[in-house]
Coordinates of C-alpha atoms (C1' of nucleotides) in Angstrom, one line a residue:
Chain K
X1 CA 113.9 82.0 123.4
X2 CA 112.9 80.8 120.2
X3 CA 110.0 83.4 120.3
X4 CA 107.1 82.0 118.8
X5 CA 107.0 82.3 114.6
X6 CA 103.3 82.2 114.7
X7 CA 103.4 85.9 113.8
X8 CA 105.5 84.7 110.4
X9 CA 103.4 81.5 109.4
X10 CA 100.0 83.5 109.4
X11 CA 101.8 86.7 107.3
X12 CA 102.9 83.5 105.0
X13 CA 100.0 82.1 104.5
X14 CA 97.9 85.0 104.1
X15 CA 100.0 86.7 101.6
X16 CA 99.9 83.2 99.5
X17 CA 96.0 82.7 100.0
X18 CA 95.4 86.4 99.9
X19 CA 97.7 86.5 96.3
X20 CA 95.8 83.4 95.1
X21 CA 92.2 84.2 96.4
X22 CA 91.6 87.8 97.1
X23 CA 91.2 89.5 100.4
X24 CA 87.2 88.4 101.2
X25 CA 87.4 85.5 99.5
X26 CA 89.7 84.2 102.1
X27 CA 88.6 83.4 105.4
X28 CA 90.5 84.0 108.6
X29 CA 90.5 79.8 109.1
X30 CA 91.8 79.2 105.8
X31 CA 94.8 81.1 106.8
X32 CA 94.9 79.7 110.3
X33 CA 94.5 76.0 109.1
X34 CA 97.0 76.6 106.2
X35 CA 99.4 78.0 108.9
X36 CA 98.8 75.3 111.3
X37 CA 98.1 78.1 113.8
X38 CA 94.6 78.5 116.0
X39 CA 92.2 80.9 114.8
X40 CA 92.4 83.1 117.5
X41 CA 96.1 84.0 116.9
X42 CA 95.5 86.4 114.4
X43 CA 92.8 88.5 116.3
X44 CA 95.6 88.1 119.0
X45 CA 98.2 89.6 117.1
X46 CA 96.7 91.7 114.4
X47 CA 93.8 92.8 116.1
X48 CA 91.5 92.4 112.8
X49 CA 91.5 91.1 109.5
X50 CA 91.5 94.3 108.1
X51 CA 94.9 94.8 110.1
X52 CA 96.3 91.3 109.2
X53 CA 96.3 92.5 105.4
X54 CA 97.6 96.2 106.6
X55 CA 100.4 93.8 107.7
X56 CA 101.1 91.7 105.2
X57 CA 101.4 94.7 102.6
X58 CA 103.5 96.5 105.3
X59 CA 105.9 93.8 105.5
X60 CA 106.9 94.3 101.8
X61 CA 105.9 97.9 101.0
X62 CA 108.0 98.7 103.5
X63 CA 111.5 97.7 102.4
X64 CA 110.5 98.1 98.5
X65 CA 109.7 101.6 99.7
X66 CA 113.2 102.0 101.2
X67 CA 114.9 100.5 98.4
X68 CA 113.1 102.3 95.9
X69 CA 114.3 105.9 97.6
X70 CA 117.4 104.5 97.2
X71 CA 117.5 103.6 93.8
X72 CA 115.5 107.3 93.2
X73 CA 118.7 108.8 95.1
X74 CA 121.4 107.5 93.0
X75 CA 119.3 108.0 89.6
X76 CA 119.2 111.9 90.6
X77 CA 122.3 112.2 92.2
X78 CA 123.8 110.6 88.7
X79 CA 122.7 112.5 86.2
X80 CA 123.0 116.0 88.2
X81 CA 121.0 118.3 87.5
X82 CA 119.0 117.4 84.1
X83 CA 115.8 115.2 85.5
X84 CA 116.2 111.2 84.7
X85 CA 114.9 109.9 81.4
X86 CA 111.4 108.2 81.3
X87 CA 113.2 105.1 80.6
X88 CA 115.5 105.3 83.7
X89 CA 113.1 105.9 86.2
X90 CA 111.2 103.1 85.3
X91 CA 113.8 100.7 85.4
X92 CA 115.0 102.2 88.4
X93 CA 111.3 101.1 89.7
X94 CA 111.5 97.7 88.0
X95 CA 114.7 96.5 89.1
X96 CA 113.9 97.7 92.4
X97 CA 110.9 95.2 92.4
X98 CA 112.9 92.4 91.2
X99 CA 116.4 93.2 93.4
X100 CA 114.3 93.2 96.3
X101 CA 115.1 90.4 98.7
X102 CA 112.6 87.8 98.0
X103 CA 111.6 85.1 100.8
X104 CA 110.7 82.9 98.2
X105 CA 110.9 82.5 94.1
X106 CA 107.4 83.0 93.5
X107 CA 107.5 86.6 95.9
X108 CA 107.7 89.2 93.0
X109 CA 104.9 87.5 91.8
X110 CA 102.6 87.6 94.6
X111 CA 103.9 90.7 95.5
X112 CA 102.7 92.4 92.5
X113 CA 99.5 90.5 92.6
X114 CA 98.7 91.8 96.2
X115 CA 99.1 95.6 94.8
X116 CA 96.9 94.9 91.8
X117 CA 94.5 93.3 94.4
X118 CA 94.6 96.3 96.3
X119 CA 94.2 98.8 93.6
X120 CA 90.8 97.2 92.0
X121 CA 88.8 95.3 94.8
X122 CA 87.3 98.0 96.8
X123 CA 88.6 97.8 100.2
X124 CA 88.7 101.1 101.5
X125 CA 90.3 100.8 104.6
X126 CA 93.5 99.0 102.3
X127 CA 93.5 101.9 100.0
X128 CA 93.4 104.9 103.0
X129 CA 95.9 102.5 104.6
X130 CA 98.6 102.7 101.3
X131 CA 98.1 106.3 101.1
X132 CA 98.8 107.2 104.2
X133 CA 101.5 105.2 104.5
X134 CA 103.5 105.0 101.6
X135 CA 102.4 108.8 100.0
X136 CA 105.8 109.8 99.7
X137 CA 107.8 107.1 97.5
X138 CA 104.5 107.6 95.4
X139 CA 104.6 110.9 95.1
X140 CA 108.5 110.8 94.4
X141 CA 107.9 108.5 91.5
X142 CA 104.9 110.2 90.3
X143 CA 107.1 113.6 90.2
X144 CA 110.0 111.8 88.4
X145 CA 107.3 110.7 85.9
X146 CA 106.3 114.3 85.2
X147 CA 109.8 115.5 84.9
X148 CA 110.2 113.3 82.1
X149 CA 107.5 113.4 80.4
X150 CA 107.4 117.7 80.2
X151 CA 105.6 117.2 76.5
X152 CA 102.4 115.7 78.1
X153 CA 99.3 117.6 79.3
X154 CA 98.7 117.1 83.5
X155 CA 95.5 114.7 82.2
X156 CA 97.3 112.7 79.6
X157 CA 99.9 112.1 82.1
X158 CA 97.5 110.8 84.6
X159 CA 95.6 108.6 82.4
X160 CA 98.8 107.2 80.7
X161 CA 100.3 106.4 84.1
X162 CA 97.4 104.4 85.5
X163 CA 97.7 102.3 81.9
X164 CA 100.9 101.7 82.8
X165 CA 100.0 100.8 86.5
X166 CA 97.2 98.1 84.8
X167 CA 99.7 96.7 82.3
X168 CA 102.2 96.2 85.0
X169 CA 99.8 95.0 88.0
X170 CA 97.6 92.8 85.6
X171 CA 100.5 91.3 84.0
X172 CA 102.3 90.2 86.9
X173 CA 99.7 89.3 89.0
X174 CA 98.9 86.4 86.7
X175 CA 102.4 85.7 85.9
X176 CA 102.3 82.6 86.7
X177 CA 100.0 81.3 84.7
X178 CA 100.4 83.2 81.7
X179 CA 104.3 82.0 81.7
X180 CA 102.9 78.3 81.9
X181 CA 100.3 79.1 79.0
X182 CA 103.5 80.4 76.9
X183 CA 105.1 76.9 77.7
X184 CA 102.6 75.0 76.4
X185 CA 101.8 76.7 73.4
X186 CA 105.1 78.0 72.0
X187 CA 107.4 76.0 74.8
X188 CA 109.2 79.3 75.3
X189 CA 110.7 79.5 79.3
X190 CA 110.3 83.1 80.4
X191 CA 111.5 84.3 83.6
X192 CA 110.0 87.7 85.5
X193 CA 113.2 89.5 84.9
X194 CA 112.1 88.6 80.5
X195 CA 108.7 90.0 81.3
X196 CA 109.9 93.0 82.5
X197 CA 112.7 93.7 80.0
X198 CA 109.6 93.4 77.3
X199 CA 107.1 95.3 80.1
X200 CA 109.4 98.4 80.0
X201 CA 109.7 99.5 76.2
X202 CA 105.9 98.7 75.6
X203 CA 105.4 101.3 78.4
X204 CA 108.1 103.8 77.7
X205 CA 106.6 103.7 74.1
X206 CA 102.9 104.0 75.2
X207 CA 103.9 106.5 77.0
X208 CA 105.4 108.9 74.6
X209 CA 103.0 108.2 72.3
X210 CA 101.7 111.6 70.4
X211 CA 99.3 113.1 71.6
X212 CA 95.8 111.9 71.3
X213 CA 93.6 114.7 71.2
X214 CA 95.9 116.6 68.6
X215 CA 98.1 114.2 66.3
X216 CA 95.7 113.1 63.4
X217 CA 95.4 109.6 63.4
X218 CA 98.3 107.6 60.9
X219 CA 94.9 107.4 58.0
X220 CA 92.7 110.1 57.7
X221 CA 90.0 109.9 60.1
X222 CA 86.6 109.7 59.0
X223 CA 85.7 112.9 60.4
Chain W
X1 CA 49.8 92.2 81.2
X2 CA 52.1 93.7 83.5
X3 CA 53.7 90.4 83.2
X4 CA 56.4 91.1 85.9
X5 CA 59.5 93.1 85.6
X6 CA 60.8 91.5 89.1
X7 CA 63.4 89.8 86.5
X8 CA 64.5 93.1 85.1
X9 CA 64.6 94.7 88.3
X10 CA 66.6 92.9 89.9
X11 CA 69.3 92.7 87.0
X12 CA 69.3 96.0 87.2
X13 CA 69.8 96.4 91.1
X14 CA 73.0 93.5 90.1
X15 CA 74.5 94.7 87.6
X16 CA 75.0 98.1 89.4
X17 CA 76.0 96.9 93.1
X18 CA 78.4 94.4 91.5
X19 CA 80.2 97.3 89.2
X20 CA 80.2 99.2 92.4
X21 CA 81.8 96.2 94.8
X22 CA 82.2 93.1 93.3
X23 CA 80.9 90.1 93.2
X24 CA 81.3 88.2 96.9
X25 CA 81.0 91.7 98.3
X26 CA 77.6 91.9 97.1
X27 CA 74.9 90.1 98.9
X28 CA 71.2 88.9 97.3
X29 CA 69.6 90.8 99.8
X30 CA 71.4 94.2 98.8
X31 CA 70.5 93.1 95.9
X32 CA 66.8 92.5 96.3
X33 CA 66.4 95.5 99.2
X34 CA 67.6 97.9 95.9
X35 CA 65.3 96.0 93.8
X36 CA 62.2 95.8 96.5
X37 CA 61.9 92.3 95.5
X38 CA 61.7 89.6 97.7
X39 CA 64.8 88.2 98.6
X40 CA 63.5 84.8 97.1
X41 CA 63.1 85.9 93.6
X42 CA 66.5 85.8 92.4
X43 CA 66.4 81.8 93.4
X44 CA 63.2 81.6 92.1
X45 CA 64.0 83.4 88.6
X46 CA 67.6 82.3 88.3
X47 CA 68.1 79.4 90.1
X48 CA 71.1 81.0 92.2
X49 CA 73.6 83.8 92.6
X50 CA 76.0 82.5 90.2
X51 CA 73.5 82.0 87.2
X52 CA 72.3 85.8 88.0
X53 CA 75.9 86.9 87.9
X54 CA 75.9 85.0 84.4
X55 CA 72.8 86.5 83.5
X56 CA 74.2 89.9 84.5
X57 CA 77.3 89.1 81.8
X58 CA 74.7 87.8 79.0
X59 CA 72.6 90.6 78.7
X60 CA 75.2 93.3 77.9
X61 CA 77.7 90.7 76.6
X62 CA 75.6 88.9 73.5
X63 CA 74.6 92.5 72.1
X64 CA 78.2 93.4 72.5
X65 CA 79.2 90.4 70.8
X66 CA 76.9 90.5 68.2
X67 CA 78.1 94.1 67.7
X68 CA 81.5 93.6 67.2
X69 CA 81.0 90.8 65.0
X70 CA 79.3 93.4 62.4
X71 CA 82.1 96.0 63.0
X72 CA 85.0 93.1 62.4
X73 CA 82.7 92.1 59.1
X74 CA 82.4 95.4 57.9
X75 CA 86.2 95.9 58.6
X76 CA 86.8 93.1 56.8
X77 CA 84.8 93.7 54.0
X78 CA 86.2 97.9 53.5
X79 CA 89.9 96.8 53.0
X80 CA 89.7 93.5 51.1
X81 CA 92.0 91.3 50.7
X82 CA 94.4 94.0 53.3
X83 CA 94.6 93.0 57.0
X84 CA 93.0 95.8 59.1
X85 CA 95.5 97.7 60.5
X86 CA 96.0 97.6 64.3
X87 CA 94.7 101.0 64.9
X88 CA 91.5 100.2 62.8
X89 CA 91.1 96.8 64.5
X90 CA 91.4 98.7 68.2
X91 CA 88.9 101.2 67.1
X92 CA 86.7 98.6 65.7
X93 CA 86.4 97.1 69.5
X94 CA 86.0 100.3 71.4
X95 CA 84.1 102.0 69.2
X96 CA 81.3 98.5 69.3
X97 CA 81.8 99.0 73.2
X98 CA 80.7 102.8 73.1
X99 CA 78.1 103.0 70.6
X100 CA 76.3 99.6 71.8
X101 CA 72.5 100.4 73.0
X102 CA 72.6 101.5 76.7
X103 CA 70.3 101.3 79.0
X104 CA 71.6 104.3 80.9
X105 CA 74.4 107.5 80.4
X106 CA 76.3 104.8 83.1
X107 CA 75.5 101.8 81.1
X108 CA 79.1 101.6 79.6
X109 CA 80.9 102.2 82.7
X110 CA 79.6 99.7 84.5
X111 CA 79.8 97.6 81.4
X112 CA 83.7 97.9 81.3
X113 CA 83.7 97.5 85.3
X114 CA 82.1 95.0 84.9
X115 CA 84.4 93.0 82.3
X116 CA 87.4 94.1 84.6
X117 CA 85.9 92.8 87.4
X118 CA 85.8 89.6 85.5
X119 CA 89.1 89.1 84.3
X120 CA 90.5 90.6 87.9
X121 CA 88.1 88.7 90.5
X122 CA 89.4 85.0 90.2
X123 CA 86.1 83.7 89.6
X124 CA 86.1 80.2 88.4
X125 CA 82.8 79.5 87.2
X126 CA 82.5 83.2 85.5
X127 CA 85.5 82.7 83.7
X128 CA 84.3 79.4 82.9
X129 CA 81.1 80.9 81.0
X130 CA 82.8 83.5 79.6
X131 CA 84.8 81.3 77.6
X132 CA 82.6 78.4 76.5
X133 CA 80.0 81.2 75.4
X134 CA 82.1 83.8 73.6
X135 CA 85.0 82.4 72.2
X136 CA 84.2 83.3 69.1
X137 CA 84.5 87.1 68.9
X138 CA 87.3 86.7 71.3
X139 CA 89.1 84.4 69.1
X140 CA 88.4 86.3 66.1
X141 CA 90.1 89.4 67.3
X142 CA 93.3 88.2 68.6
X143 CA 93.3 86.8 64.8
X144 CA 93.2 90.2 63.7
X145 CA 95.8 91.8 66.1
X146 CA 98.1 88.7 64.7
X147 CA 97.4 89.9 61.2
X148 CA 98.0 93.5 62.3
X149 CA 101.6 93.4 63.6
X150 CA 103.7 90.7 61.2
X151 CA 106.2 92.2 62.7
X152 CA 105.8 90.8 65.9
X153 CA 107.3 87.8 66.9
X154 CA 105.0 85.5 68.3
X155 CA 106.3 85.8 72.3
X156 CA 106.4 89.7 72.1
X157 CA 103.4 89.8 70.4
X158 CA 101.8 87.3 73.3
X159 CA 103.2 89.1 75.8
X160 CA 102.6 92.7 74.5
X161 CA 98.5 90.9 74.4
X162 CA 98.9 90.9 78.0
X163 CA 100.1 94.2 78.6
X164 CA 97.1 95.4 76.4
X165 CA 94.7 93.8 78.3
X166 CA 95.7 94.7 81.6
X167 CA 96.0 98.4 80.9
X168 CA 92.8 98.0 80.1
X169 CA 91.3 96.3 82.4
X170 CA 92.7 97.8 84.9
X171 CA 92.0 101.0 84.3
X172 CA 88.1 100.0 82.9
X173 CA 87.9 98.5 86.7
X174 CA 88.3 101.0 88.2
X175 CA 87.8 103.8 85.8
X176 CA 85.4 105.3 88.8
X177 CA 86.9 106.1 91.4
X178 CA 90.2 107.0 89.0
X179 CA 87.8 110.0 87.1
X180 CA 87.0 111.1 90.7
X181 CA 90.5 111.3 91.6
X182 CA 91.4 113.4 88.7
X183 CA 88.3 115.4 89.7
X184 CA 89.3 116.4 92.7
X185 CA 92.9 117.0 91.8
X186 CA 92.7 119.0 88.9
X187 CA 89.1 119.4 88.4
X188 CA 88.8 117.9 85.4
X189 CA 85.2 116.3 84.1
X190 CA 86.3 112.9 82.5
X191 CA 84.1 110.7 80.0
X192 CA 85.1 106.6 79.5
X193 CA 84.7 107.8 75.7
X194 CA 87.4 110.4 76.7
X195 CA 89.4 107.3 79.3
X196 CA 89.3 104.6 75.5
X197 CA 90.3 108.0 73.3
X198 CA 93.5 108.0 75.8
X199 CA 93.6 104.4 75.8
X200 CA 93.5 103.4 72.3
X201 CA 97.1 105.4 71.0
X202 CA 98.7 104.6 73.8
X203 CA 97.9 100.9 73.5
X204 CA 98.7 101.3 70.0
X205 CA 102.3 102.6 70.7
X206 CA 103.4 100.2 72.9
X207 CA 102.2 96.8 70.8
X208 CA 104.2 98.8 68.2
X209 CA 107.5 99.9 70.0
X210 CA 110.8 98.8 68.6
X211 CA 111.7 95.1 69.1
X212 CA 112.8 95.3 73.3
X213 CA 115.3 92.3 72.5
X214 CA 117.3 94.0 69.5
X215 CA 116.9 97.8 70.2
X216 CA 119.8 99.4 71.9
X217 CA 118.8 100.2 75.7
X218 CA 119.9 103.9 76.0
X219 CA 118.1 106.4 74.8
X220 CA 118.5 105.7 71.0
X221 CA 116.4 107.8 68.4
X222 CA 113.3 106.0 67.1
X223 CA 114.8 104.3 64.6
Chain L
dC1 C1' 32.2 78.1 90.0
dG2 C1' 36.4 75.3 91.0
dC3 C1' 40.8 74.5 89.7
dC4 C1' 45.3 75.3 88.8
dC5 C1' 49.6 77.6 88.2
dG6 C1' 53.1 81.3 87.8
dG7 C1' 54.5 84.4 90.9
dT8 C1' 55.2 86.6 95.6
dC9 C1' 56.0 86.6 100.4
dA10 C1' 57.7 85.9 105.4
dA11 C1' 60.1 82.8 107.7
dA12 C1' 63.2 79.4 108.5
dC13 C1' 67.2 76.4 107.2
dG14 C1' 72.1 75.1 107.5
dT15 C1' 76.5 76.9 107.0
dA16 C1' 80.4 80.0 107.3
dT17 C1' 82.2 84.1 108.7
dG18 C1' 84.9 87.5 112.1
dT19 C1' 85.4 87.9 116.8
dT20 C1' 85.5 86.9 121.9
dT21 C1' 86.1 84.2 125.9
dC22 C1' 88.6 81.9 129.4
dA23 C1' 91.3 78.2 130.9
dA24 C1' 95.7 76.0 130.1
dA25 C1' 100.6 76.1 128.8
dC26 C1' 104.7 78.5 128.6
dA27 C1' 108.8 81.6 129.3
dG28 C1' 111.9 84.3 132.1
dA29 C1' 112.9 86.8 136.3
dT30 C1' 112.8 86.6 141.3
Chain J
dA1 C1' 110.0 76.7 143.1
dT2 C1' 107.0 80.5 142.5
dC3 C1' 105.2 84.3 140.5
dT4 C1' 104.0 87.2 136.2
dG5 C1' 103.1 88.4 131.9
dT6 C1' 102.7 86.5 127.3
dT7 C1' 101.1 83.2 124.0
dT8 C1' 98.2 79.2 122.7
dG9 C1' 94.0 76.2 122.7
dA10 C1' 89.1 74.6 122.2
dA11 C1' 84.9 76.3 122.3
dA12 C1' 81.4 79.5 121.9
dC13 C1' 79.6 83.9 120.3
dA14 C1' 76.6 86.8 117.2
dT15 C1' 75.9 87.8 112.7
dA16 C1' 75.5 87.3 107.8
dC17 C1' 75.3 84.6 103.9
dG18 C1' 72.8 81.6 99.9
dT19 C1' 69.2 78.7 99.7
dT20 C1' 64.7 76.3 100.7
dT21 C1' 60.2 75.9 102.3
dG22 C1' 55.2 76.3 102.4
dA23 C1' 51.5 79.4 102.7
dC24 C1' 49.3 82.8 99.9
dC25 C1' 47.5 85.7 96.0
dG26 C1' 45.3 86.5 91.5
dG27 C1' 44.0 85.6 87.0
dG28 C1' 42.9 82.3 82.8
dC29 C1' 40.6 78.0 81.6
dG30 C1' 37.9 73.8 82.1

DNA sequence: CGCCCGGTCAAACGTATGTTTCAAACAGAT
DNA sequence: ATCTGTTTGAAACATACGTTTGACCGGGCG
């Protein structure tokens, strides 16, 4: 039957140009002509362009969601009864990321690009899209978070989580080219699996760092 | 005279709608319908859309810069001959970002939207300017975080750069629609002096966390 | 006064976008 | 071989964009 991959080559490409471009900066006939499909495929088969990007982020949300639960399931299920250390949920979340089956090398990459993409340009219909889709691994995580973090106030957690959301997003979004920068000046190789190993303890620690609004600074402020 | 204040007005009109959407989301005639201008002026005062999107960047950015510069002398000059600390050097930055002259209460908002926006949106030609007309200040202050953690090895220190930045411009990005979120969750009032008060120890923290490649991985006391 | 010139304006330019159309090609079942 | 529903193809659609044009206005200066 050999039914028609066209669906495949235009997710492809627009995940790759959408990664490398953003979402309105790419144009339905870069993606068609990169593909080698005709333009009117995707309005075929997505309907929209809005809905070609609902699908690309489907088509790895969707099994990162699944494997995430998973991973969520066995960290609770191990340590019975006490809640999982900061530290262990996030590396249950990180290694989740980078265990994922990949169709490519560079898809950890571009797959944390695309949610950093969709977290600061404004597309509205992406962001009502994500939440009602994927509210309940989120929400999962988000209570795992608070469980092991008991010591900080409901606002301190919130803010502290969405630095750790920018860290993470911004960092591996440009992976790419910050790992070639690093080659060039210090000709240090770094693979995604390094960056994350470093990623996680700058978190953890920002994380349970003392309060802000109470802990006197290390020097005595100038009041 | 009354000599014109088109120029003015439409900056004004820019700056905001980009903060609020972006750069290719934004169109010169939302820009010049905000502005009642005439859609003309903007090629007729800047030449086109890009040099207004510079022009946008110069006129908060050079006061900023100029400000910073001061706080990084008079840094300098308070603990002679001693590095800054990293805490002080942080401060420094932020503190030039809040207390520089604004036009409006949502003058440094949009300001750190703005510089998000920058780094995020994979504009070429902004990033471009950026660089080749303030890469002194920039320079000067990644000299000071290098004096401020010795401890660092230059790749953790690089990378931990990264993370620093991200959380922050991640968060400045879309600082907005976050502080409505927390609004309507826990109705809480937020300030972006209250988001860089949060922002500042928990950067701190992290760029200071025990060495990720020595420290034992379980859940060690901090040594 | 006449002249000029910085500034404004409505209108048009050419190009690129997302989407639609409709005929042609194709597959599989009858 | 013929029919049927699905998928491709080239072309056109309407709209929006950034930019350019040329007419027009209103003071300052000779």
């Amino acid at each position: 039957m050999a039914q028609s991959d066209t669906v495949d080559r235009i997710l492809d490409a627009a995940e790759e140009l959408f990664a490398e471009r953003g979402f309105s900066e790419t144009s339905l006939r870069m993606i068609t002509s990169k593909a080698s499909v005709n333009l009117a495929a995707v309005n075929y088969h997505f309907g929209s362009k809005n809905a070609l990007i609902h699908s690309v982020f489907a088509r790895f949300l969707t099994p990162f969601s699944d494997t995430l639960e998973q991973a969520f399931d066995e960290l609770e299920q191990n340590c019975a009864g006490e809640p999982p250390t900061l530290d262990q949920t996030l590396r249950a979340l990180t290694e989740s990321a980078v265990r994922m089956p990949q169709r490519n090398e560079r898809g950890i990459s571009i797959f944390m690009r695309l949610l950093g993409l969709a977290y600061t340009q404004s597309q509205g219909h992406l962001r009502k899209f994500l939440e009602q889709q994927y509210s309940q691994p989120f929400g999962r995580f988000m209570r795992l978070l608070k469980e092991a973090t008991p010591q900080l106030s409901a606002v301190d957690r919130y803010w502290r989580i969405q630095f750790m959301l920018g860290a993470t997003a911004f960092t591996m979004s440009s992976s790419d080219a910050l790992r070639d920068i690093l080659q060039n000046k210090l000709g240090v190789e770094t693979s995604v699996q390094d960056i994350v190993a470093r990623l996680v303890p700058f978190l953890a620690a920002g994380m349970q760092a003392s309060d802000p609004m109470q802990a006197p600074v290390g020097k005595p402020s100038v009041a």
